[in-house]
mmCIF file with all atom_site columns, C-alpha atoms in Angstrom:
data_model
loop_
_atom_site.group_PDB
_atom_site.id
_atom_site.type_symbol
_atom_site.label_atom_id
_atom_site.label_alt_id
_atom_site.label_comp_id
_atom_site.label_asym_id
_atom_site.label_entity_id
_atom_site.label_seq_id
_atom_site.pdbx_PDB_ins_code
_atom_site.Cartn_x
_atom_site.Cartn_y
_atom_site.Cartn_z
_atom_site.occupancy
_atom_site.B_iso_or_equiv
_atom_site.pdbx_formal_charge
_atom_site.auth_seq_id
_atom_site.auth_comp_id
_atom_site.auth_asym_id
_atom_site.auth_atom_id
_atom_site.pdbx_PDB_model_num
ATOM 1   C CA . UNK P 1 1   ? 331.853 -194.073 -159.636 1.00 91.00 ? 1   UNK P CA 1
ATOM 2   C CA . UNK P 1 2   ? 330.231 -194.212 -156.270 1.00 92.00 ? 2   UNK P CA 1
ATOM 3   C CA . UNK P 1 3   ? 328.367 -192.138 -154.263 1.00 94.00 ? 3   UNK P CA 1
ATOM 4   C CA . UNK P 1 4   ? 331.343 -191.377 -152.037 1.00 95.00 ? 4   UNK P CA 1
ATOM 5   C CA . UNK P 1 5   ? 333.582 -190.530 -154.841 1.00 95.00 ? 5   UNK P CA 1
ATOM 6   C CA . UNK P 1 6   ? 334.627 -186.622 -153.730 1.00 94.00 ? 6   UNK P CA 1
ATOM 7   C CA . UNK P 1 7   ? 336.428 -186.140 -156.962 1.00 95.00 ? 7   UNK P CA 1
ATOM 8   C CA . UNK P 1 8   ? 333.638 -186.606 -159.386 1.00 95.00 ? 8   UNK P CA 1
ATOM 9   C CA . UNK P 1 9   ? 331.504 -183.131 -160.167 1.00 96.00 ? 9   UNK P CA 1
ATOM 10  C CA . UNK P 1 10  ? 328.959 -185.520 -160.916 1.00 96.00 ? 10  UNK P CA 1
ATOM 11  C CA . UNK P 1 11  ? 328.937 -186.418 -157.211 1.00 97.00 ? 11  UNK P CA 1
ATOM 12  C CA . UNK P 1 12  ? 330.156 -183.445 -155.331 1.00 96.00 ? 12  UNK P CA 1
ATOM 13  C CA . UNK P 1 13  ? 328.097 -180.900 -157.513 1.00 97.00 ? 13  UNK P CA 1
ATOM 14  C CA . UNK P 1 14  ? 324.697 -182.828 -156.487 1.00 98.00 ? 14  UNK P CA 1
ATOM 15  C CA . UNK P 1 15  ? 322.236 -180.836 -153.988 1.00 98.00 ? 15  UNK P CA 1
ATOM 16  C CA . UNK P 1 16  ? 323.861 -181.783 -150.273 1.00 98.00 ? 16  UNK P CA 1
ATOM 17  C CA . UNK P 1 17  ? 320.576 -182.822 -149.010 1.00 97.00 ? 17  UNK P CA 1
ATOM 18  C CA . UNK P 1 18  ? 320.394 -185.400 -151.860 1.00 98.00 ? 18  UNK P CA 1
ATOM 19  C CA . UNK P 1 19  ? 323.745 -186.369 -151.679 1.00 98.00 ? 19  UNK P CA 1
ATOM 20  C CA . UNK P 1 20  ? 323.895 -186.532 -147.700 1.00 97.00 ? 20  UNK P CA 1
ATOM 21  C CA . UNK P 1 21  ? 320.834 -188.995 -148.227 1.00 97.00 ? 21  UNK P CA 1
ATOM 22  C CA . UNK P 1 22  ? 322.545 -191.212 -150.579 1.00 97.00 ? 22  UNK P CA 1
ATOM 23  C CA . UNK P 1 23  ? 325.642 -191.393 -148.729 1.00 97.00 ? 23  UNK P CA 1
ATOM 24  C CA . UNK P 1 24  ? 323.390 -192.809 -145.736 1.00 97.00 ? 24  UNK P CA 1
ATOM 25  C CA . UNK P 1 25  ? 321.592 -195.131 -147.401 1.00 97.00 ? 25  UNK P CA 1
ATOM 26  C CA . UNK P 1 26  ? 325.016 -196.227 -149.502 1.00 97.00 ? 26  UNK P CA 1
ATOM 27  C CA . UNK P 1 27  ? 326.312 -197.163 -145.953 1.00 97.00 ? 27  UNK P CA 1
ATOM 28  C CA . UNK P 1 28  ? 323.568 -199.027 -145.248 1.00 98.00 ? 28  UNK P CA 1
ATOM 29  C CA . UNK P 1 29  ? 322.920 -200.860 -148.104 1.00 97.00 ? 29  UNK P CA 1
ATOM 30  C CA . UNK P 1 30  ? 326.463 -202.065 -147.311 1.00 96.00 ? 30  UNK P CA 1
ATOM 31  C CA . UNK P 1 31  ? 325.974 -203.695 -144.424 1.00 95.00 ? 31  UNK P CA 1
ATOM 32  C CA . UNK P 1 32  ? 323.591 -205.954 -146.932 1.00 96.00 ? 32  UNK P CA 1
ATOM 33  C CA . UNK P 1 33  ? 326.071 -206.391 -149.386 1.00 96.00 ? 33  UNK P CA 1
ATOM 34  C CA . UNK P 1 34  ? 325.090 -203.648 -151.874 1.00 96.00 ? 34  UNK P CA 1
ATOM 35  C CA . UNK P 1 35  ? 326.835 -201.251 -153.479 1.00 95.00 ? 35  UNK P CA 1
ATOM 36  C CA . UNK P 1 36  ? 325.291 -197.762 -154.739 1.00 95.00 ? 36  UNK P CA 1
ATOM 37  C CA . UNK P 1 37  ? 327.077 -196.961 -158.239 1.00 95.00 ? 37  UNK P CA 1
ATOM 38  C CA . UNK P 1 38  ? 326.267 -193.489 -159.989 1.00 95.00 ? 38  UNK P CA 1
ATOM 39  C CA . UNK P 1 39  ? 326.003 -194.079 -163.579 1.00 95.00 ? 39  UNK P CA 1
ATOM 40  C CA . UNK P 1 40  ? 324.823 -190.082 -164.069 1.00 96.00 ? 40  UNK P CA 1
ATOM 41  C CA . UNK P 1 41  ? 324.510 -187.711 -161.532 1.00 97.00 ? 41  UNK P CA 1
ATOM 42  C CA . UNK P 1 42  ? 324.743 -183.927 -161.956 1.00 98.00 ? 42  UNK P CA 1
ATOM 43  C CA . UNK P 1 43  ? 325.515 -182.639 -165.482 1.00 97.00 ? 43  UNK P CA 1
ATOM 44  C CA . UNK P 1 44  ? 326.293 -179.366 -166.755 1.00 97.00 ? 44  UNK P CA 1
ATOM 45  C CA . UNK P 1 45  ? 323.834 -177.990 -169.452 1.00 97.00 ? 45  UNK P CA 1
ATOM 46  C CA . UNK P 1 46  ? 325.775 -178.681 -172.833 1.00 97.00 ? 46  UNK P CA 1
ATOM 47  C CA . UNK P 1 47  ? 326.023 -182.421 -172.001 1.00 97.00 ? 47  UNK P CA 1
ATOM 48  C CA . UNK P 1 48  ? 322.043 -182.677 -171.134 1.00 96.00 ? 48  UNK P CA 1
ATOM 49  C CA . UNK P 1 49  ? 321.615 -181.211 -174.481 1.00 96.00 ? 49  UNK P CA 1
ATOM 50  C CA . UNK P 1 50  ? 323.710 -183.701 -176.216 1.00 97.00 ? 50  UNK P CA 1
ATOM 51  C CA . UNK P 1 51  ? 322.285 -186.412 -174.409 1.00 96.00 ? 51  UNK P CA 1
ATOM 52  C CA . UNK P 1 52  ? 318.425 -184.767 -175.946 1.00 96.00 ? 52  UNK P CA 1
ATOM 53  C CA . UNK P 1 53  ? 320.072 -184.418 -179.471 1.00 96.00 ? 53  UNK P CA 1
ATOM 54  C CA . UNK P 1 54  ? 320.772 -188.183 -179.350 1.00 97.00 ? 54  UNK P CA 1
ATOM 55  C CA . UNK P 1 55  ? 317.454 -188.946 -177.711 1.00 96.00 ? 55  UNK P CA 1
ATOM 56  C CA . UNK P 1 56  ? 315.597 -186.999 -180.506 1.00 97.00 ? 56  UNK P CA 1
ATOM 57  C CA . UNK P 1 57  ? 317.855 -188.962 -182.980 1.00 97.00 ? 57  UNK P CA 1
ATOM 58  C CA . UNK P 1 58  ? 317.138 -192.353 -181.697 1.00 97.00 ? 58  UNK P CA 1
ATOM 59  C CA . UNK P 1 59  ? 313.502 -192.426 -181.167 1.00 96.00 ? 59  UNK P CA 1
ATOM 60  C CA . UNK P 1 60  ? 312.669 -190.239 -184.244 1.00 96.00 ? 60  UNK P CA 1
ATOM 61  C CA . UNK P 1 61  ? 311.000 -187.170 -182.466 1.00 95.00 ? 61  UNK P CA 1
ATOM 62  C CA . UNK P 1 62  ? 310.798 -184.835 -179.707 1.00 92.00 ? 62  UNK P CA 1
ATOM 63  C CA . UNK P 1 63  ? 308.068 -186.171 -178.049 1.00 93.00 ? 63  UNK P CA 1
ATOM 64  C CA . UNK P 1 64  ? 309.302 -189.876 -177.776 1.00 95.00 ? 64  UNK P CA 1
ATOM 65  C CA . UNK P 1 65  ? 312.906 -188.421 -176.734 1.00 95.00 ? 65  UNK P CA 1
ATOM 66  C CA . UNK P 1 66  ? 311.169 -186.477 -173.826 1.00 93.00 ? 66  UNK P CA 1
ATOM 67  C CA . UNK P 1 67  ? 310.068 -189.725 -172.363 1.00 93.00 ? 67  UNK P CA 1
ATOM 68  C CA . UNK P 1 68  ? 313.610 -190.210 -171.574 1.00 93.00 ? 68  UNK P CA 1
ATOM 69  C CA . UNK P 1 69  ? 315.713 -187.033 -172.074 1.00 94.00 ? 69  UNK P CA 1
ATOM 70  C CA . UNK P 1 70  ? 315.081 -183.916 -170.450 1.00 93.00 ? 70  UNK P CA 1
ATOM 71  C CA . UNK P 1 71  ? 315.990 -180.045 -171.812 1.00 94.00 ? 71  UNK P CA 1
ATOM 72  C CA . UNK P 1 72  ? 318.610 -178.788 -169.956 1.00 95.00 ? 72  UNK P CA 1
ATOM 73  C CA . UNK P 1 73  ? 315.883 -176.301 -168.891 1.00 95.00 ? 73  UNK P CA 1
ATOM 74  C CA . UNK P 1 74  ? 314.142 -178.941 -167.257 1.00 95.00 ? 74  UNK P CA 1
ATOM 75  C CA . UNK P 1 75  ? 316.279 -181.525 -166.260 1.00 95.00 ? 75  UNK P CA 1
ATOM 76  C CA . UNK P 1 76  ? 316.839 -182.177 -162.185 1.00 96.00 ? 76  UNK P CA 1
ATOM 77  C CA . UNK P 1 77  ? 320.081 -183.638 -163.396 1.00 97.00 ? 77  UNK P CA 1
ATOM 78  C CA . UNK P 1 78  ? 321.335 -180.190 -164.356 1.00 97.00 ? 78  UNK P CA 1
ATOM 79  C CA . UNK P 1 79  ? 320.262 -178.728 -160.988 1.00 97.00 ? 79  UNK P CA 1
ATOM 80  C CA . UNK P 1 80  ? 321.954 -181.380 -158.847 1.00 97.00 ? 80  UNK P CA 1
ATOM 81  C CA . UNK P 1 81  ? 318.633 -182.967 -157.782 1.00 97.00 ? 81  UNK P CA 1
ATOM 82  C CA . UNK P 1 82  ? 318.747 -186.395 -159.359 1.00 98.00 ? 82  UNK P CA 1
ATOM 83  C CA . UNK P 1 83  ? 321.037 -189.007 -159.643 1.00 98.00 ? 83  UNK P CA 1
ATOM 84  C CA . UNK P 1 84  ? 320.880 -192.503 -161.822 1.00 97.00 ? 84  UNK P CA 1
ATOM 85  C CA . UNK P 1 85  ? 321.844 -195.234 -159.982 1.00 97.00 ? 85  UNK P CA 1
ATOM 86  C CA . UNK P 1 86  ? 323.409 -198.322 -161.454 1.00 91.00 ? 86  UNK P CA 1
ATOM 87  C CA . UNK P 1 87  ? 323.358 -201.886 -161.086 1.00 87.00 ? 87  UNK P CA 1
ATOM 88  C CA . UNK P 1 88  ? 319.908 -203.695 -160.256 1.00 89.00 ? 88  UNK P CA 1
ATOM 89  C CA . UNK P 1 89  ? 321.051 -204.790 -156.728 1.00 94.00 ? 89  UNK P CA 1
ATOM 90  C CA . UNK P 1 90  ? 321.356 -201.429 -155.827 1.00 96.00 ? 90  UNK P CA 1
ATOM 91  C CA . UNK P 1 91  ? 318.337 -199.894 -157.486 1.00 96.00 ? 91  UNK P CA 1
ATOM 92  C CA . UNK P 1 92  ? 315.748 -203.321 -155.614 1.00 96.00 ? 92  UNK P CA 1
ATOM 93  C CA . UNK P 1 93  ? 317.667 -201.781 -152.271 1.00 98.00 ? 93  UNK P CA 1
ATOM 94  C CA . UNK P 1 94  ? 316.373 -198.584 -152.908 1.00 97.00 ? 94  UNK P CA 1
ATOM 95  C CA . UNK P 1 95  ? 313.180 -199.730 -154.077 1.00 95.00 ? 95  UNK P CA 1
ATOM 96  C CA . UNK P 1 96  ? 312.367 -201.273 -151.057 1.00 96.00 ? 96  UNK P CA 1
ATOM 97  C CA . UNK P 1 97  ? 314.392 -198.690 -148.307 1.00 97.00 ? 97  UNK P CA 1
ATOM 98  C CA . UNK P 1 98  ? 314.996 -195.445 -150.196 1.00 97.00 ? 98  UNK P CA 1
ATOM 99  C CA . UNK P 1 99  ? 311.834 -193.456 -148.554 1.00 98.00 ? 99  UNK P CA 1
ATOM 100 C CA . UNK P 1 100 ? 313.401 -193.859 -145.275 1.00 97.00 ? 100 UNK P CA 1
ATOM 101 C CA . UNK P 1 101 ? 316.053 -191.508 -146.573 1.00 98.00 ? 101 UNK P CA 1
ATOM 102 C CA . UNK P 1 102 ? 313.852 -189.393 -148.527 1.00 98.00 ? 102 UNK P CA 1
ATOM 103 C CA . UNK P 1 103 ? 315.152 -191.057 -152.063 1.00 98.00 ? 103 UNK P CA 1
ATOM 104 C CA . UNK P 1 104 ? 312.391 -191.865 -154.234 1.00 98.00 ? 104 UNK P CA 1
ATOM 105 C CA . UNK P 1 105 ? 312.135 -193.460 -157.756 1.00 97.00 ? 105 UNK P CA 1
ATOM 106 C CA . UNK P 1 106 ? 310.175 -190.646 -159.976 1.00 96.00 ? 106 UNK P CA 1
ATOM 107 C CA . UNK P 1 107 ? 308.960 -192.523 -163.127 1.00 97.00 ? 107 UNK P CA 1
ATOM 108 C CA . UNK P 1 108 ? 308.122 -196.092 -163.375 1.00 96.00 ? 108 UNK P CA 1
ATOM 109 C CA . UNK P 1 109 ? 309.988 -196.103 -167.049 1.00 95.00 ? 109 UNK P CA 1
ATOM 110 C CA . UNK P 1 110 ? 313.357 -195.163 -164.999 1.00 95.00 ? 110 UNK P CA 1
ATOM 111 C CA . UNK P 1 111 ? 314.178 -197.602 -162.121 1.00 95.00 ? 111 UNK P CA 1
ATOM 112 C CA . UNK P 1 112 ? 317.341 -196.438 -161.510 1.00 96.00 ? 112 UNK P CA 1
ATOM 113 C CA . UNK P 1 113 ? 316.507 -192.058 -161.238 1.00 97.00 ? 113 UNK P CA 1
ATOM 114 C CA . UNK P 1 114 ? 316.144 -191.131 -157.756 1.00 98.00 ? 114 UNK P CA 1
ATOM 115 C CA . UNK P 1 115 ? 315.438 -187.923 -156.526 1.00 98.00 ? 115 UNK P CA 1
ATOM 116 C CA . UNK P 1 116 ? 315.044 -186.195 -152.706 1.00 98.00 ? 116 UNK P CA 1
ATOM 117 C CA . UNK P 1 117 ? 311.579 -186.063 -151.128 1.00 97.00 ? 117 UNK P CA 1
ATOM 118 C CA . UNK P 1 118 ? 311.900 -185.477 -147.452 1.00 94.00 ? 118 UNK P CA 1
ATOM 119 C CA . UNK P 1 119 ? 308.277 -185.798 -146.989 1.00 95.00 ? 119 UNK P CA 1
ATOM 120 C CA . UNK P 1 120 ? 309.048 -189.428 -147.989 1.00 96.00 ? 120 UNK P CA 1
ATOM 121 C CA . UNK P 1 121 ? 310.823 -190.135 -144.436 1.00 94.00 ? 121 UNK P CA 1
ATOM 122 C CA . UNK P 1 122 ? 307.429 -190.023 -143.098 1.00 95.00 ? 122 UNK P CA 1
ATOM 123 C CA . UNK P 1 123 ? 304.740 -190.448 -145.338 1.00 94.00 ? 123 UNK P CA 1
ATOM 124 C CA . UNK P 1 124 ? 306.402 -192.661 -148.187 1.00 96.00 ? 124 UNK P CA 1
ATOM 125 C CA . UNK P 1 125 ? 307.172 -191.491 -151.592 1.00 97.00 ? 125 UNK P CA 1
ATOM 126 C CA . UNK P 1 126 ? 304.757 -189.872 -154.086 1.00 96.00 ? 126 UNK P CA 1
ATOM 127 C CA . UNK P 1 127 ? 302.960 -191.366 -157.017 1.00 95.00 ? 127 UNK P CA 1
ATOM 128 C CA . UNK P 1 128 ? 305.090 -192.263 -159.652 1.00 97.00 ? 128 UNK P CA 1
ATOM 129 C CA . UNK P 1 129 ? 304.915 -190.381 -163.091 1.00 97.00 ? 129 UNK P CA 1
ATOM 130 C CA . UNK P 1 130 ? 304.787 -192.900 -166.045 1.00 96.00 ? 130 UNK P CA 1
ATOM 131 C CA . UNK P 1 131 ? 307.592 -191.205 -167.379 1.00 94.00 ? 131 UNK P CA 1
ATOM 132 C CA . UNK P 1 132 ? 308.998 -187.549 -167.452 1.00 94.00 ? 132 UNK P CA 1
ATOM 133 C CA . UNK P 1 133 ? 306.102 -186.197 -169.935 1.00 94.00 ? 133 UNK P CA 1
ATOM 134 C CA . UNK P 1 134 ? 303.621 -186.938 -167.000 1.00 95.00 ? 134 UNK P CA 1
ATOM 135 C CA . UNK P 1 135 ? 305.980 -184.884 -164.923 1.00 94.00 ? 135 UNK P CA 1
ATOM 136 C CA . UNK P 1 136 ? 304.512 -180.938 -164.662 1.00 94.00 ? 136 UNK P CA 1
ATOM 137 C CA . UNK P 1 137 ? 308.237 -179.853 -164.115 1.00 92.00 ? 137 UNK P CA 1
ATOM 138 C CA . UNK P 1 138 ? 309.137 -180.950 -167.570 1.00 90.00 ? 138 UNK P CA 1
ATOM 139 C CA . UNK P 1 139 ? 306.487 -178.470 -169.216 1.00 83.00 ? 139 UNK P CA 1
ATOM 140 C CA . UNK P 1 140 ? 307.610 -175.140 -167.620 1.00 66.00 ? 140 UNK P CA 1
#
C-alpha cells in the first residue's frame, strides 16, 4: 500500500498531520523516482499485542522484544502517530529530506520507522534513540 491509499485503515487512521506530511514528501519523492510504501501504519491494539507476543516468542524475553515492539498502550502505531516505510530507496530519501516535512526517524535500529516532529522543519530532527527501550514514552 502507498501513503495515497484512501481505503486502507493503516493509512487513513494515521494522525492527519502525519499523513499530510507523508503525502507531501511522497509527492516530492516521486519527482526523484522514489515511491513510498507503507509497511505498517495505524494498528489496532489487538494487533499490536499480537506482534508483541510474537516478538517475545522470537527474542526469548519481554526485555529483548521491547527493543523492537511496543505495548499497545505505548505504541505510536496504535495512536496513529507512526509509520513504517518500506523499500530502502524510500527510507534513504526520507533520511535525507524527511526533516523538511517534519518526518523523523526515531530509533537507530529501525530505519523504516518515522514519526512527525514539526520542530524538525526549522531545526532538524532530534537525536535518535538507540532503540525503543531508550524512549521515555515506552515506560509509561
